[in-house]
Coordinates of N, CA and C in Angstrom, one line a residue:
M1 N 161.6 149.6 111.2 CA 160.9 148.9 109.9 C 159.5 149.8 109.6
P2 N 159.5 150.1 108.4 CA 158.4 150.8 108.1 C 157.0 150.1 108.1
V3 N 155.9 150.9 108.5 CA 154.7 150.4 108.8 C 154.1 149.5 107.4
N4 N 154.3 150.0 106.5 CA 153.9 149.4 105.1 C 154.4 148.2 104.8
S5 N 155.5 147.5 105.5 CA 156.1 146.4 105.1 C 155.1 145.3 105.4
P6 N 155.4 144.4 104.6 CA 154.4 143.1 104.5 C 154.7 142.3 105.7
F7 N 155.9 142.5 106.5 CA 156.0 141.8 107.8 C 155.5 142.5 109.1
S8 N 154.8 143.6 108.7 CA 154.5 144.4 110.0 C 153.3 143.8 110.7
I9 N 152.7 142.7 110.1 CA 151.7 142.1 110.9 C 152.0 141.1 112.0
F10 N 153.4 140.9 111.8 CA 154.0 139.9 112.8 C 154.5 140.6 114.1
H11 N 154.5 141.9 114.0 CA 154.8 142.9 115.0 C 153.6 143.5 115.9
A12 N 152.5 143.2 115.2 CA 151.1 143.7 115.9 C 150.9 142.8 117.0
P13 N 150.1 143.4 118.2 CA 149.9 142.3 119.2 C 148.8 141.4 118.8
L14 N 149.1 140.0 119.3 CA 148.1 139.0 119.1 C 146.9 139.2 119.9
S15 N 145.8 139.0 119.0 CA 144.6 138.9 119.8 C 144.1 137.3 119.6
I16 N 143.6 136.7 120.7 CA 142.9 135.6 120.6 C 141.4 135.6 120.9
I17 N 140.6 134.9 119.9 CA 139.1 135.0 120.2 C 138.7 133.6 120.4
L18 N 138.0 133.4 121.3 CA 137.5 132.1 121.6 C 136.0 132.1 121.3
L19 N 135.6 131.1 120.8 CA 134.2 130.9 120.3 C 133.8 129.6 120.9
W20 N 132.6 129.7 121.7 CA 131.9 128.6 122.2 C 130.5 128.2 121.6
V21 N 130.4 127.2 121.0 CA 129.2 126.8 120.2 C 128.6 125.6 121.0
V22 N 127.3 125.8 121.3 CA 126.6 124.6 121.7 C 125.5 124.2 121.0
F23 N 125.4 122.9 120.7 CA 124.4 122.3 119.8 C 123.4 121.7 120.7
A24 N 122.0 121.9 120.8 CA 121.1 121.2 121.6 C 120.3 120.3 120.6
F25 N 120.2 119.1 121.0 CA 119.3 118.2 120.0 C 118.5 117.4 120.7
R26 N 117.5 116.9 120.1 CA 116.7 116.0 120.7 C 116.9 114.5 120.4
P27 N 117.3 113.5 121.4 CA 117.6 112.3 120.8 C 116.6 111.6 119.9
E28 N 115.4 111.8 120.2 CA 114.2 111.2 119.3 C 114.5 111.7 117.7
A29 N 115.0 113.0 117.5 CA 115.1 113.5 116.3 C 116.3 112.7 115.3
I30 N 117.3 112.2 116.2 CA 118.4 111.3 115.3 C 118.3 109.8 115.7
L31 N 117.8 109.4 116.7 CA 117.6 108.0 116.8 C 116.4 107.3 116.4
P32 N 116.4 106.1 115.7 CA 115.0 105.6 115.3 C 114.3 105.4 116.5
K33 N 113.0 105.5 116.1 CA 111.8 104.9 117.1 C 111.9 103.4 117.3
A34 N 111.6 103.0 118.5 CA 111.5 101.5 118.8 C 110.3 101.0 117.7
G35 N 110.6 99.9 117.1 CA 109.8 99.0 116.2 C 109.6 99.6 114.9
S36 N 110.4 100.7 114.6 CA 110.0 101.4 113.2 C 111.0 100.7 112.3
Q37 N 110.8 100.8 111.1 CA 111.9 100.4 110.0 C 112.6 101.3 109.3
P38 N 113.6 101.1 108.8 CA 114.4 102.3 108.1 C 113.6 102.4 106.7
E39 N 113.9 103.9 106.4 CA 113.3 104.3 105.3 C 113.3 103.7 104.0
S40 N 114.5 103.1 103.7 CA 114.9 102.3 102.5 C 115.1 101.0 102.7
Q41 N 114.1 100.1 102.1 CA 114.3 98.6 102.6 C 115.1 98.1 101.3
P42 N 115.9 97.0 101.4 CA 116.6 96.3 100.3 C 115.4 95.7 99.4
E43 N 115.7 95.9 98.1 CA 114.5 95.3 97.3 C 114.5 93.8 97.5
S44 N 113.2 93.2 97.6 CA 112.8 91.9 97.9 C 113.0 91.1 96.6
R45 N 113.1 89.8 96.9 CA 113.4 88.8 95.9 C 112.3 89.0 94.7
P46 N 111.0 89.1 95.1 CA 110.2 89.0 93.7 C 110.4 90.3 92.9
E47 N 110.6 91.2 93.5 CA 111.0 92.5 92.5 C 112.1 92.1 91.8
S48 N 113.3 91.4 92.3 CA 114.2 91.2 91.6 C 114.0 90.2 90.4
I49 N 113.2 89.3 90.8 CA 112.7 88.4 89.7 C 112.0 89.0 88.6
S50 N 111.0 90.0 88.9 CA 110.5 90.8 88.0 C 111.4 91.4 87.1
L51 N 112.3 92.3 87.8 CA 113.3 93.0 86.9 C 114.1 92.0 85.9
E52 N 114.5 90.9 86.5 CA 115.2 89.7 85.8 C 114.4 89.5 84.6
A53 N 113.2 89.1 84.7 CA 112.2 88.8 83.8 C 112.0 89.9 82.7
R54 N 111.8 91.2 83.0 CA 111.5 92.2 82.2 C 112.9 92.5 81.3
V55 N 114.1 92.3 82.0 CA 115.2 92.5 81.1 C 115.6 91.4 80.2
L56 N 115.2 90.0 80.6 CA 115.2 88.9 79.7 C 114.3 89.0 78.5
A57 N 113.1 89.6 78.8 CA 112.1 89.8 77.7 C 112.4 90.7 76.9
L58 N 113.0 92.0 77.3 CA 113.5 93.0 76.4 C 114.5 92.5 75.6
L59 N 115.3 91.8 76.0 CA 116.6 91.2 75.2 C 116.0 90.3 74.0
A60 N 115.1 89.5 74.6 CA 114.3 88.5 73.7 C 113.6 89.2 72.4
S61 N 113.0 90.3 72.9 CA 112.1 91.0 71.7 C 112.8 91.8 70.9
A62 N 113.8 92.8 71.8 CA 114.5 93.8 71.0 C 115.8 93.4 70.4
G63 N 116.4 92.2 70.7 CA 117.6 91.9 70.3 C 118.8 92.6 71.1
P64 N 120.0 92.4 71.0 CA 121.1 93.1 71.8 C 120.8 94.5 72.0
M65 N 121.1 94.9 73.4 CA 120.9 96.1 73.8 C 122.1 96.7 74.8
S66 N 122.5 97.9 74.9 CA 123.3 98.6 75.7 C 122.6 98.5 77.3
K67 N 123.3 98.7 78.3 CA 122.8 98.8 79.5 C 121.9 100.3 79.5
S68 N 122.4 101.2 79.0 CA 121.6 102.7 79.0 C 120.2 102.3 78.3
A69 N 120.4 101.6 77.3 CA 119.2 101.4 76.4 C 118.1 100.4 77.1
L70 N 118.7 99.5 78.0 CA 117.9 98.8 78.7 C 117.3 99.5 80.0
S71 N 118.0 100.4 80.5 CA 117.6 101.2 81.5 C 116.5 102.1 81.0
A72 N 116.7 102.6 79.9 CA 115.6 103.5 79.3 C 114.4 102.8 78.9
A73 N 114.7 101.6 78.5 CA 113.4 100.9 77.9 C 112.5 100.5 79.4
L74 N 113.3 100.4 80.5 CA 112.8 99.9 81.7 C 111.9 101.2 82.5
G75 N 112.3 102.2 81.9 CA 111.6 103.5 82.5 C 112.5 104.2 83.6
Q76 N 113.6 103.9 83.6 CA 114.7 104.4 84.4 C 115.5 105.6 83.9
K77 N 115.7 106.8 84.6 CA 116.2 107.9 84.0 C 117.9 107.7 83.7
E78 N 118.3 106.7 84.5 CA 119.9 106.3 84.4 C 120.0 104.9 84.7
V79 N 121.3 104.4 84.5 CA 121.6 102.9 84.8 C 121.7 102.9 86.3
S80 N 120.8 102.2 87.0 CA 120.8 102.1 88.6 C 121.9 100.9 88.8
G81 N 122.4 101.0 90.3 CA 123.3 100.1 90.6 C 122.6 98.7 90.7
H82 N 121.4 98.7 91.0 CA 120.6 97.4 90.7 C 120.4 96.7 89.4
L83 N 120.5 97.5 88.2 CA 120.4 97.0 87.0 C 122.1 96.4 86.7
N84 N 123.0 97.3 87.2 CA 124.5 96.9 86.8 C 124.7 95.5 87.9
Q85 N 124.1 95.4 88.9 CA 124.4 94.2 89.7 C 123.8 93.1 89.0
L86 N 122.5 93.3 88.4 CA 121.8 92.1 87.7 C 122.4 91.9 86.5
M87 N 122.9 92.6 85.7 CA 123.6 92.5 84.5 C 124.9 91.6 84.8
R88 N 125.7 91.9 85.7 CA 126.7 91.0 86.1 C 126.2 89.7 86.4
R89 N 125.5 89.6 87.1 CA 124.8 88.2 87.7 C 124.3 87.5 86.5
L90 N 123.6 88.1 85.5 CA 123.1 87.4 84.3 C 124.1 87.1 83.4
V91 N 125.3 87.6 83.3 CA 126.4 87.2 82.5 C 127.2 86.3 83.4
A92 N 127.1 86.2 84.6 CA 128.0 85.1 85.3 C 127.1 83.9 85.2
V93 N 125.9 83.8 85.3 CA 125.2 82.4 85.0 C 124.9 82.2 83.7
Q94 N 125.5 82.8 82.8 CA 125.5 82.8 81.1 C 123.9 82.7 80.4
W95 N 123.0 83.6 81.3 CA 121.8 83.9 80.9 C 121.9 84.9 79.7
V96 N 122.9 85.8 79.8 CA 122.9 87.0 79.0 C 124.6 86.8 78.6
A97 N 125.0 87.3 77.4 CA 126.2 87.4 77.0 C 126.7 88.7 76.4
Y98 N 127.9 89.1 76.5 CA 128.4 90.3 75.9 C 128.4 90.0 74.3
T99 N 128.2 91.1 73.6 CA 128.3 91.3 72.1 C 129.7 91.3 71.5
I100 N 130.5 92.0 72.6 CA 132.1 92.1 72.5 C 132.7 91.3 73.6
P101 N 133.0 90.0 73.7 CA 133.3 89.3 74.6 C 134.6 89.7 75.2
N102 N 135.7 89.8 74.1 CA 137.0 90.2 74.6 C 137.1 91.7 75.3
K103 N 136.1 92.6 75.2 CA 136.3 93.7 75.7 C 134.9 94.0 76.5
P104 N 135.0 93.5 77.6 CA 133.7 93.8 78.6 C 133.5 95.2 79.1
Q105 N 134.6 96.2 79.0 CA 134.5 97.5 79.5 C 134.2 98.4 78.2
S106 N 134.1 97.7 77.1 CA 134.0 98.8 75.9 C 132.7 99.7 75.8
R107 N 132.7 100.9 75.5 CA 131.7 101.7 75.5 C 130.6 101.4 74.5
L108 N 130.9 100.3 73.6 CA 129.9 100.0 72.6 C 129.4 98.5 72.9
Q109 N 129.8 98.1 74.1 CA 129.4 96.8 74.6 C 127.7 96.8 74.7
K110 N 127.3 95.6 74.3 CA 125.9 95.3 74.3 C 125.6 93.9 74.9
Y111 N 124.4 93.5 75.3 CA 124.2 92.3 76.0 C 123.2 91.6 75.0
R112 N 123.3 90.2 74.9 CA 122.5 89.4 74.2 C 121.9 88.4 74.9
L113 N 120.9 87.9 74.6 CA 120.2 86.7 75.4 C 120.9 85.5 74.8
T114 N 121.2 84.4 75.8 CA 121.7 83.2 75.4 C 120.6 82.3 75.1
A115 N 121.0 80.9 74.8 CA 120.0 79.9 74.6 C 119.4 79.6 76.1
E116 N 120.4 79.6 77.2 CA 120.1 79.3 78.5 C 119.2 80.3 78.9
G117 N 119.4 81.7 78.4 CA 118.7 82.7 78.9 C 117.1 82.6 78.5
R118 N 117.0 82.1 77.2 CA 115.5 81.9 76.7 C 114.8 80.9 77.3
M119 N 115.6 79.8 77.9 CA 115.0 78.9 78.6 C 114.6 79.4 80.2
R120 N 115.4 80.2 80.8 CA 115.0 80.7 81.9 C 113.7 81.9 81.8
L121 N 113.8 82.6 80.7 CA 112.7 83.5 80.5 C 111.4 82.7 80.3
A122 N 111.4 81.6 79.8 CA 110.3 80.6 79.5 C 109.9 80.1 80.8
T123 N 111.0 79.8 81.6 CA 110.5 79.3 83.0 C 109.8 80.3 83.8
L124 N 110.3 81.5 83.6 CA 109.7 82.8 84.5 C 108.5 83.1 84.0
Q125 N 108.1 83.0 82.7 CA 106.8 83.2 82.2 C 105.7 82.2 82.6
Q126 N 106.3 80.8 82.5 CA 105.4 79.8 83.0 C 105.2 80.1 84.5
G127 N 105.9 80.4 85.1 CA 105.7 80.5 86.7 C 104.6 81.7 86.9
K128 N 104.8 82.8 86.0 CA 103.9 84.0 86.1 C 102.6 83.4 85.8
A129 N 102.4 82.4 84.7 CA 101.1 82.1 84.1 C 100.4 81.2 85.2
H130 N 101.0 80.7 86.2 CA 100.3 79.9 87.1 C 100.0 80.7 88.5
E131 N 100.3 81.8 88.4 CA 100.1 82.6 89.7 C 98.5 83.1 89.7

């Protein structure tokens, strides 16, 4: 068989190369310190109510809005998971309704405040006035 054959590599002697890698680490570098808290805490309930009140107030003042428009009005760069979760909850409790109810996944979907949502907003604003 000629040396230039594509199968000539199978006739060459095999070499085995072993590589041993050792990683050294300090346990304190990867384990949390006793008594420390994780870096990111779940958002507390008062912040959730605050975001809820802000979303309801935006819908009351500006009329129907998309999630991306709500997000921008709230000062967020993009629609956050927390806003997605809040909007699902607001729709579920019927404080907010879809403008296109039979197509909830439509790219043209907007959210509008319901009568129940207006009452909830009034309740939140009264509670804030008493603080």
